């Protein structure tokens, strides 16, 4: 039986189908993280894949998506529209969203990557 398991996949060049599939707990965490992002600009959830490995899902509200592009190691720059110049990880407050999605262990141990600096910005 699954618990807090969520899979997300985007459409491929072979079809126009994307999907978010998860158990009830995972979908509730996703809904809460999306609501948080709508209200505050950032949200996050810590979820699990079917192999049992956890991952942080950062959610950001972007006022203008026209220049944002997905990060893909297989994407050739010439195939990307010239206007798409900002990677999702380069968006303001991305690290804040990651901090909200930290694992329970990282939250308990205050792993430095997720602890905000005194200036209010997250550290690496």
Coordinates of C-alpha atoms in Angstrom, one line a residue, residues 37-83:
X37 CA 1.8 29.1 -3.2
X38 CA -1.3 30.9 -4.4
X39 CA -1.6 32.7 -1.0
X40 CA 2.1 33.4 -0.3
X41 CA 4.0 32.9 -3.6
X42 CA 5.7 29.7 -2.6
X43 CA 4.7 26.2 -1.4
X44 CA 6.3 22.9 -1.1
X45 CA 5.6 19.2 -0.2
X46 CA 7.8 16.3 0.6
X47 CA 6.6 13.2 -1.3
X48 CA 7.6 9.7 -2.2
X49 CA 8.1 7.9 -5.5
X50 CA 7.1 4.3 -6.0
X51 CA 10.6 3.0 -5.3
X52 CA 10.3 4.5 -1.8
X53 CA 12.7 7.4 -2.5
X54 CA 11.5 10.8 -1.2
X55 CA 11.7 14.1 -3.1
X56 CA 11.1 17.7 -2.5
X57 CA 8.4 19.3 -4.7
X58 CA 8.9 23.1 -4.8
X59 CA 5.9 25.1 -6.0
X60 CA 6.2 28.8 -7.1
X61 CA 3.7 31.4 -8.2
X62 CA 5.2 33.3 -11.2
X63 CA 3.6 36.5 -12.3
X64 CA 4.8 36.1 -15.9
X65 CA 5.6 32.7 -17.3
X66 CA 6.4 33.9 -20.8
X67 CA 10.2 33.8 -20.3
X68 CA 10.4 30.8 -18.0
X69 CA 11.6 27.5 -19.5
X70 CA 11.8 24.0 -18.0
X71 CA 15.2 22.7 -17.2
X72 CA 16.0 19.7 -19.3
X73 CA 19.5 18.2 -19.9
X74 CA 18.3 16.9 -23.3
X75 CA 16.9 20.2 -24.5
X76 CA 18.9 21.9 -27.2
X77 CA 19.0 25.7 -26.8
X78 CA 18.1 26.1 -30.5
X79 CA 14.8 24.3 -30.0
X80 CA 13.7 26.7 -27.2
X81 CA 12.0 29.9 -28.1
X82 CA 14.3 32.9 -27.9
X83 CA 12.1 34.5 -25.3

